Tab-separated table of N, CA and C in Angstrom:
chain	number	residue	atom	x	y	z
A	1	MET	N	8.564	15.401	-21.266
A	1	MET	CA	8.993	14.001	-20.845
A	1	MET	C	8.038	13.583	-19.664
A	2	THR	N	7.517	12.404	-19.696
A	2	THR	CA	6.705	11.873	-18.587
A	2	THR	C	7.545	10.701	-17.912
A	3	VAL	N	7.750	10.852	-16.598
A	3	VAL	CA	8.392	9.881	-15.838
A	3	VAL	C	7.584	9.432	-14.741
A	4	GLU	N	7.097	8.194	-14.452
A	4	GLU	CA	6.527	7.854	-13.306
A	4	GLU	C	7.212	6.617	-12.760
A	5	LEU	N	7.145	6.538	-11.268
A	5	LEU	CA	7.641	5.325	-10.637
A	5	LEU	C	6.687	4.404	-10.875
A	6	ASN	N	7.056	3.220	-11.190
A	6	ASN	CA	5.983	2.011	-11.540
A	6	ASN	C	5.976	1.035	-10.510
A	7	HIS	N	7.181	0.667	-10.020
A	7	HIS	CA	7.339	-0.294	-8.948
A	7	HIS	C	8.663	-0.285	-8.224
A	8	THR	N	8.637	-0.863	-7.069
A	8	THR	CA	10.075	-0.962	-6.420
A	8	THR	C	9.957	-2.361	-5.636
A	9	ILE	N	11.222	-2.774	-5.526
A	9	ILE	CA	11.264	-4.082	-4.726
A	9	ILE	C	11.442	-3.836	-3.252
A	10	VAL	N	10.849	-4.590	-2.506
A	10	VAL	CA	10.880	-4.335	-0.917
A	10	VAL	C	11.416	-5.687	-0.473
A	11	ALA	N	12.569	-5.635	0.147
A	11	ALA	CA	13.310	-6.879	0.739
A	11	ALA	C	12.526	-7.236	2.061
A	12	ALA	N	12.290	-8.573	2.186
A	12	ALA	CA	11.374	-9.004	3.465
A	12	ALA	C	11.973	-10.245	3.786
A	13	HIS	N	11.977	-10.624	5.127
A	13	HIS	CA	12.278	-11.987	5.631
A	13	HIS	C	11.179	-13.002	5.316
A	14	ASP	N	9.916	-12.427	5.244
A	14	ASP	CA	8.785	-13.254	4.766
A	14	ASP	C	7.790	-12.366	4.013
A	15	LYS	N	7.879	-12.651	2.714
A	15	LYS	CA	7.272	-11.605	1.764
A	15	LYS	C	5.839	-11.555	1.930
A	16	LYS	N	5.066	-12.713	2.213
A	16	LYS	CA	3.799	-12.850	2.434
A	16	LYS	C	3.328	-12.079	3.560
A	17	THR	N	3.871	-12.361	4.688
A	17	THR	CA	3.551	-11.673	5.931
A	17	THR	C	3.814	-10.091	5.753
A	18	SER	N	4.944	-9.804	5.200
A	18	SER	CA	5.113	-8.390	5.066
A	18	SER	C	4.227	-7.609	4.242
A	19	ALA	N	3.833	-8.208	3.050
A	19	ALA	CA	2.784	-7.671	2.018
A	19	ALA	C	1.568	-7.559	2.902
A	20	ARG	N	1.130	-8.561	3.584
A	20	ARG	CA	-0.146	-8.550	4.308
A	20	ARG	C	-0.210	-7.386	5.448
A	21	PHE	N	1.009	-7.109	6.066
A	21	PHE	CA	1.143	-6.176	7.176
A	21	PHE	C	0.770	-4.852	6.515
A	22	LEU	N	1.470	-4.525	5.336
A	22	LEU	CA	1.372	-3.147	4.721
A	22	LEU	C	-0.105	-2.998	4.275
A	23	ALA	N	-0.584	-4.040	3.524
A	23	ALA	CA	-1.864	-3.937	3.025
A	23	ALA	C	-2.900	-3.735	4.108
A	24	GLY	N	-2.762	-4.526	5.110
A	24	GLY	CA	-3.704	-4.440	6.290
A	24	GLY	C	-3.700	-3.013	6.820
A	25	ILE	N	-2.525	-2.433	7.172
A	25	ILE	CA	-2.449	-1.187	7.688
A	25	ILE	C	-2.914	-0.026	6.763
A	26	LEU	N	-2.694	-0.100	5.624
A	26	LEU	CA	-3.078	0.812	4.570
A	26	LEU	C	-4.496	0.618	4.076
A	27	GLY	N	-5.153	-0.584	4.315
A	27	GLY	CA	-6.472	-0.669	3.837
A	27	GLY	C	-6.287	-1.142	2.266
A	28	LEU	N	-5.393	-1.743	1.905
A	28	LEU	CA	-5.201	-2.135	0.451
A	28	LEU	C	-5.220	-3.727	0.334
A	29	GLU	N	-5.180	-4.190	-0.919
A	29	GLU	CA	-5.230	-5.570	-1.339
A	29	GLU	C	-3.898	-6.031	-1.511
A	30	VAL	N	-3.675	-7.271	-1.298
A	30	VAL	CA	-2.359	-7.975	-1.732
A	30	VAL	C	-2.722	-8.610	-3.097
A	31	SER	N	-1.889	-8.374	-4.020
A	31	SER	CA	-2.177	-8.927	-5.379
A	31	SER	C	-1.575	-10.416	-5.397
A	32	PRO	N	-1.985	-11.259	-6.464
A	32	PRO	CA	-1.406	-12.503	-6.525
A	32	PRO	C	-0.027	-12.378	-6.839
A	33	GLN	N	0.684	-13.514	-6.370
A	33	GLN	CA	2.091	-13.576	-6.619
A	33	GLN	C	2.430	-13.526	-8.018
A	34	TYR	N	3.570	-12.682	-8.350
A	34	TYR	CA	4.120	-12.512	-9.713
A	34	TYR	C	5.467	-12.884	-9.800
A	35	GLY	N	5.849	-14.082	-10.263
A	35	GLY	CA	7.254	-14.583	-10.360
A	35	GLY	C	7.615	-14.725	-8.761
A	36	PRO	N	8.832	-14.130	-8.209
A	36	PRO	CA	9.108	-14.299	-7.006
A	36	PRO	C	8.635	-13.277	-6.058
A	37	PHE	N	7.637	-12.433	-6.527
A	37	PHE	CA	7.214	-11.085	-5.846
A	37	PHE	C	5.765	-11.272	-5.386
A	38	ILE	N	5.465	-10.733	-4.217
A	38	ILE	CA	4.091	-10.512	-3.776
A	38	ILE	C	3.810	-8.930	-3.897
A	39	PRO	N	3.068	-8.497	-4.679
A	39	PRO	CA	2.808	-7.022	-4.924
A	39	PRO	C	1.729	-6.512	-4.117
A	40	VAL	N	1.921	-5.247	-3.606
A	40	VAL	CA	0.819	-4.409	-3.138
A	40	VAL	C	0.768	-3.181	-3.976
A	41	ARG	N	-0.345	-3.060	-4.665
A	41	ARG	CA	-0.483	-1.888	-5.598
A	41	ARG	C	-1.128	-0.726	-4.790
A	42	ILE	N	-0.436	0.442	-4.760
A	42	ILE	CA	-0.915	1.536	-4.242
A	42	ILE	C	-1.880	2.311	-5.087
A	43	PRO	N	-2.865	3.005	-4.634
A	43	PRO	CA	-3.885	3.639	-5.506
A	43	PRO	C	-3.333	4.554	-6.687
A	44	ASN	N	-2.099	5.072	-6.518
A	44	ASN	CA	-1.682	5.912	-7.556
A	44	ASN	C	-0.789	5.101	-8.775
A	45	GLY	N	-1.053	3.684	-8.673
A	45	GLY	CA	-0.439	2.886	-9.535
A	45	GLY	C	1.032	2.236	-9.301
A	46	VAL	N	1.723	2.784	-8.410
A	46	VAL	CA	2.943	2.159	-7.989
A	46	VAL	C	2.665	0.863	-7.274
A	47	THR	N	3.590	-0.236	-7.401
A	47	THR	CA	3.566	-1.447	-6.774
A	47	THR	C	4.686	-1.649	-5.978
A	48	LEU	N	4.540	-1.932	-4.802
A	48	LEU	CA	5.606	-2.444	-3.931
A	48	LEU	C	5.601	-3.979	-4.065
A	49	ASP	N	6.691	-4.445	-4.564
A	49	ASP	CA	6.820	-5.923	-4.797
A	49	ASP	C	7.810	-6.600	-3.777
A	50	TYR	N	7.090	-7.139	-2.758
A	50	TYR	CA	7.812	-7.759	-1.729
A	50	TYR	C	8.622	-9.194	-2.210
A	51	MET	N	9.709	-9.298	-1.876
A	51	MET	CA	10.682	-10.377	-2.266
A	51	MET	C	11.403	-10.886	-0.999
A	52	ASP	N	11.439	-12.214	-0.907
A	52	ASP	CA	11.974	-12.744	0.286
A	52	ASP	C	13.561	-12.571	0.130
A	53	ALA	N	14.222	-12.283	1.234
A	53	ALA	CA	15.693	-11.999	1.324
A	53	ALA	C	16.134	-12.695	2.546
A	54	THR	N	17.487	-13.023	2.555
A	54	THR	CA	18.110	-13.684	3.671
A	54	THR	C	19.119	-12.704	4.238
A	55	GLY	N	19.433	-13.085	5.473
A	55	GLY	CA	20.349	-12.116	6.240
A	55	GLY	C	19.955	-10.831	6.609
A	56	SER	N	20.756	-9.927	6.837
A	56	SER	CA	20.316	-8.522	7.291
A	56	SER	C	19.703	-7.881	6.242
A	57	ILE	N	18.654	-7.132	6.551
A	57	ILE	CA	17.977	-6.248	5.577
A	57	ILE	C	18.109	-4.896	5.888
A	58	PRO	N	18.790	-4.075	5.107
A	58	PRO	CA	19.007	-2.608	5.391
A	58	PRO	C	17.717	-1.841	5.375
A	59	PRO	N	17.251	-1.174	6.449
A	59	PRO	CA	16.100	-0.428	6.429
A	59	PRO	C	15.941	0.550	5.419
A	60	GLN	N	14.716	0.642	4.797
A	60	GLN	CA	14.388	1.626	3.781
A	60	GLN	C	13.381	2.415	4.312
A	61	HIS	N	12.948	3.596	3.631
A	61	HIS	CA	11.881	4.415	4.066
A	61	HIS	C	10.864	4.389	2.932
A	62	TYR	N	9.547	4.334	3.260
A	62	TYR	CA	8.534	4.371	2.270
A	62	TYR	C	7.441	5.260	2.999
A	63	ALA	N	7.116	6.494	2.341
A	63	ALA	CA	6.261	7.392	2.782
A	63	ALA	C	4.917	7.406	1.867
A	64	PHE	N	3.737	7.529	2.525
A	64	PHE	CA	2.494	7.283	1.789
A	64	PHE	C	1.693	8.583	2.013
A	65	LEU	N	1.379	9.304	0.983
A	65	LEU	CA	0.497	10.468	1.152
A	65	LEU	C	-0.928	10.159	1.222
A	66	VAL	N	-1.520	10.458	2.212
A	66	VAL	CA	-3.147	10.131	2.412
A	66	VAL	C	-3.887	11.360	2.866
A	67	SER	N	-5.176	11.142	2.666
A	67	SER	CA	-6.120	12.177	3.031
A	67	SER	C	-6.241	12.240	4.553
A	68	GLU	N	-6.780	13.287	4.977
A	68	GLU	CA	-7.052	13.448	6.344
A	68	GLU	C	-7.960	12.317	6.982
A	69	ASP	N	-8.961	11.962	6.166
A	69	ASP	CA	-9.852	10.909	6.604
A	69	ASP	C	-9.101	9.453	6.656
A	70	ASP	N	-8.253	9.291	5.619
A	70	ASP	CA	-7.492	8.101	5.595
A	70	ASP	C	-6.532	7.994	6.652
A	71	PHE	N	-5.843	9.216	6.963
A	71	PHE	CA	-4.936	9.182	8.081
A	71	PHE	C	-5.636	8.673	9.353
A	72	ASP	N	-6.811	9.313	9.698
A	72	ASP	CA	-7.442	8.845	10.891
A	72	ASP	C	-7.679	7.286	10.922
A	73	THR	N	-8.133	6.855	9.826
A	73	THR	CA	-8.432	5.287	9.567
A	73	THR	C	-7.243	4.471	9.831
A	74	ILE	N	-6.075	4.907	9.223
A	74	ILE	CA	-4.829	4.128	9.208
A	74	ILE	C	-4.178	4.371	10.572
A	75	PHE	N	-4.208	5.533	11.127
A	75	PHE	CA	-3.661	5.763	12.435
A	75	PHE	C	-4.490	4.822	13.384
A	76	ALA	N	-5.676	4.773	13.367
A	76	ALA	CA	-6.339	3.756	14.197
A	76	ALA	C	-5.893	2.473	14.150
A	77	ARG	N	-5.662	1.938	12.853
A	77	ARG	CA	-5.133	0.663	12.674
A	77	ARG	C	-3.766	0.389	13.376
A	78	ILE	N	-2.883	1.374	13.194
A	78	ILE	CA	-1.555	1.331	13.791
A	78	ILE	C	-1.753	1.301	15.422
A	79	ARG	N	-2.578	1.945	15.980
A	79	ARG	CA	-2.836	1.952	17.286
A	79	ARG	C	-3.478	0.679	17.762
A	80	ASP	N	-4.476	0.282	17.001
A	80	ASP	CA	-5.191	-1.033	17.278
A	80	ASP	C	-4.205	-2.315	17.311
A	81	ALA	N	-3.245	-2.088	16.382
A	81	ALA	CA	-2.294	-3.291	16.235
A	81	ALA	C	-1.143	-3.192	17.358
A	82	GLY	N	-1.234	-2.188	18.078
A	82	GLY	CA	-0.300	-2.069	19.417
A	82	GLY	C	1.109	-1.583	18.707
A	83	LEU	N	1.148	-0.984	17.542
A	83	LEU	CA	2.501	-0.660	16.995
A	83	LEU	C	3.036	0.594	17.665
A	84	THR	N	4.412	0.652	17.837
A	84	THR	CA	4.951	1.939	18.253
A	84	THR	C	5.056	2.933	17.153
A	85	TYR	N	4.880	4.177	17.360
A	85	TYR	CA	4.898	5.139	16.283
A	85	TYR	C	5.615	6.368	16.918
A	86	TRP	N	6.130	7.242	15.876
A	86	TRP	CA	6.876	8.202	16.270
A	86	TRP	C	6.494	9.553	15.313
A	87	ALA	N	6.700	10.804	15.815
A	87	ALA	CA	6.554	11.950	15.054
A	87	ALA	C	7.728	12.286	14.159
A	88	ASP	N	8.793	11.547	14.223
A	88	ASP	CA	10.000	11.790	13.460
A	88	ASP	C	10.639	10.577	12.908
A	89	PRO	N	11.462	10.773	11.904
A	89	PRO	CA	11.942	9.688	11.178
A	89	PRO	C	13.055	9.044	12.184
A	90	PHE	N	13.654	9.732	13.098
A	90	PHE	CA	14.734	9.322	13.775
A	90	PHE	C	14.253	8.537	15.131
A	91	HIS	N	12.958	8.360	15.318
A	91	HIS	CA	12.286	7.698	16.450
A	91	HIS	C	12.661	8.289	17.785
A	92	ARG	N	12.597	9.645	17.872
A	92	ARG	CA	12.947	10.283	19.097
A	92	ARG	C	11.615	10.693	19.887
A	93	HIS	N	10.422	11.022	19.037
A	93	HIS	CA	9.340	11.415	19.751
A	93	HIS	C	8.317	10.338	19.732
A	94	VAL	N	8.298	9.418	20.648
A	94	VAL	CA	7.456	8.180	20.503
A	94	VAL	C	6.065	8.634	20.888
A	95	ASP	N	5.077	7.777	20.480
A	95	ASP	CA	3.753	7.945	20.523
A	95	ASP	C	3.229	9.404	20.338
A	96	GLU	N	3.793	9.942	19.281
A	96	GLU	CA	3.406	11.325	18.945
A	96	GLU	C	3.184	11.330	17.352
A	97	ILE	N	2.415	12.310	16.845
A	97	ILE	CA	2.318	12.629	15.440
A	97	ILE	C	2.932	13.959	15.335
A	98	ASN	N	3.258	14.284	14.128
A	98	ASN	CA	3.798	15.643	13.677
A	98	ASN	C	2.565	16.410	13.002
A	99	THR	N	2.860	17.655	12.941
A	99	THR	CA	2.025	18.662	12.106
A	99	THR	C	2.778	19.358	11.128
A	100	ASN	N	3.668	18.724	10.445
A	100	ASN	CA	4.617	19.389	9.461
A	100	ASN	C	3.758	19.892	8.383
A	101	ASP	N	4.087	21.104	7.847
A	101	ASP	CA	3.455	21.595	6.797
A	101	ASP	C	1.947	21.914	6.828
A	102	GLY	N	1.494	21.874	8.127
A	102	GLY	CA	0.093	21.984	8.280
A	102	GLY	C	-0.732	20.880	8.122
A	103	GLY	N	-0.223	19.748	8.156
A	103	GLY	CA	-1.066	18.329	8.041
A	103	GLY	C	-0.530	17.548	9.182
A	104	ARG	N	-0.591	16.232	8.990
A	104	ARG	CA	-0.398	15.331	10.097
A	104	ARG	C	0.455	14.258	9.479
A	105	GLY	N	1.361	13.567	10.333
A	105	GLY	CA	2.251	12.602	9.828
A	105	GLY	C	2.752	11.651	11.182
A	106	THR	N	3.050	10.524	10.865
A	106	THR	CA	3.717	9.580	11.833
A	106	THR	C	4.421	8.561	11.150
A	107	TYR	N	5.387	8.073	11.867
A	107	TYR	CA	6.330	6.967	11.335
A	107	TYR	C	6.194	5.661	12.193
A	108	PHE	N	6.143	4.499	11.582
A	108	PHE	CA	6.124	3.293	12.237
A	108	PHE	C	6.996	2.232	11.527
A	109	ASP	N	7.329	1.192	12.047
A	109	ASP	CA	8.161	0.106	11.564
A	109	ASP	C	7.331	-1.146	10.982
A	110	ASP	N	7.867	-1.593	9.908
A	110	ASP	CA	7.258	-2.790	9.406
A	110	ASP	C	7.973	-4.039	10.035
A	111	PRO	N	7.511	-5.247	9.845
A	111	PRO	CA	8.204	-6.406	10.571
A	111	PRO	C	9.695	-6.519	10.063
A	112	ASN	N	10.147	-5.917	9.009
A	112	ASN	CA	11.556	-5.833	8.683
A	112	ASN	C	12.356	-4.819	9.066
A	113	GLY	N	11.690	-3.948	9.749
A	113	GLY	CA	12.532	-2.712	10.171
A	113	GLY	C	12.405	-1.636	9.183
A	114	HIS	N	11.713	-1.736	8.076
A	114	HIS	CA	11.629	-0.569	7.158
A	114	HIS	C	10.713	0.516	7.903
A	115	ASN	N	11.197	1.767	7.701
A	115	ASN	CA	10.577	2.941	8.300
A	115	ASN	C	9.521	3.341	7.455
A	116	LEU	N	8.163	3.236	7.887
A	116	LEU	CA	6.985	3.495	7.097
A	116	LEU	C	6.455	4.792	7.661
A	117	GLU	N	5.894	5.694	6.627
A	117	GLU	CA	5.435	7.046	7.077
A	117	GLU	C	3.952	7.138	6.417
A	118	ILE	N	3.089	7.748	7.194
A	118	ILE	CA	1.842	8.349	6.354
A	118	ILE	C	1.833	9.699	6.763
A	119	LEU	N	1.492	10.685	5.877
A	119	LEU	CA	1.549	12.133	5.948
A	119	LEU	C	0.300	12.589	5.031
A	120	THR	N	-0.170	13.730	5.571
A	120	THR	CA	-1.405	14.213	4.827
A	120	THR	C	-0.969	15.446	3.940
A	121	ARG	N	0.177	15.859	4.180
A	121	ARG	CA	0.737	17.262	3.231
A	121	ARG	C	2.029	16.890	2.798
A	122	PRO	N	2.400	17.052	1.448
A	122	PRO	CA	3.794	16.733	1.005
A	122	PRO	C	4.675	17.741	1.664
A	123	TYR	N	5.951	17.275	1.928
A	123	TYR	CA	6.938	18.158	2.428
A	123	TYR	C	7.083	19.384	1.610
A	124	GLY	N	7.213	20.603	2.312
A	124	GLY	CA	7.497	21.859	1.634
A	124	GLY	C	6.080	22.474	1.092
A	125	SER	N	4.938	21.857	1.437
A	125	SER	CA	3.560	22.401	0.945
A	125	SER	C	2.834	23.491	1.807
A	126	GLY	N	3.525	23.634	3.078
A	126	GLY	CA	2.835	24.651	3.900
A	126	GLY	C	3.889	24.894	5.061
A	127	GLY	N	3.353	25.473	6.144
A	127	GLY	CA	4.154	25.992	7.249
A	127	GLY	C	4.533	24.733	8.205
A	128	GLN	N	5.643	24.786	8.924
A	128	GLN	CA	6.119	23.776	9.717
A	128	GLN	C	5.330	23.792	10.998
A	129	GLY	N	4.974	22.694	11.474
A	129	GLY	CA	4.266	22.586	12.762
A	129	GLY	C	4.944	21.977	13.972
């Protein structure tokens, strides 16, 4: 059996701003609007479809596996944007990155409070750092 995640909907107070934020940080393109959605296609084919929402938006977690070189580039964009980042998903270790599984990772928030993560090694792929 073959199962692949194709897309997911990301709630946002301003879908265009939120899609541009993610695309800008990750170095991706924002696709043309499709129905009520503003898509951002990730290189592995998964699309994050931003959709306007009203009221409170429960924060979600989105993790992006990146190469070591891409981590450096993306992390520089995070710092250049003046974003707060953390080594952990609970936001206890501010202005730090982690070295979990022998790689590097960090967490940062998007404009809607979604907890975004970049990491260079999948969980469980190596020793804890």
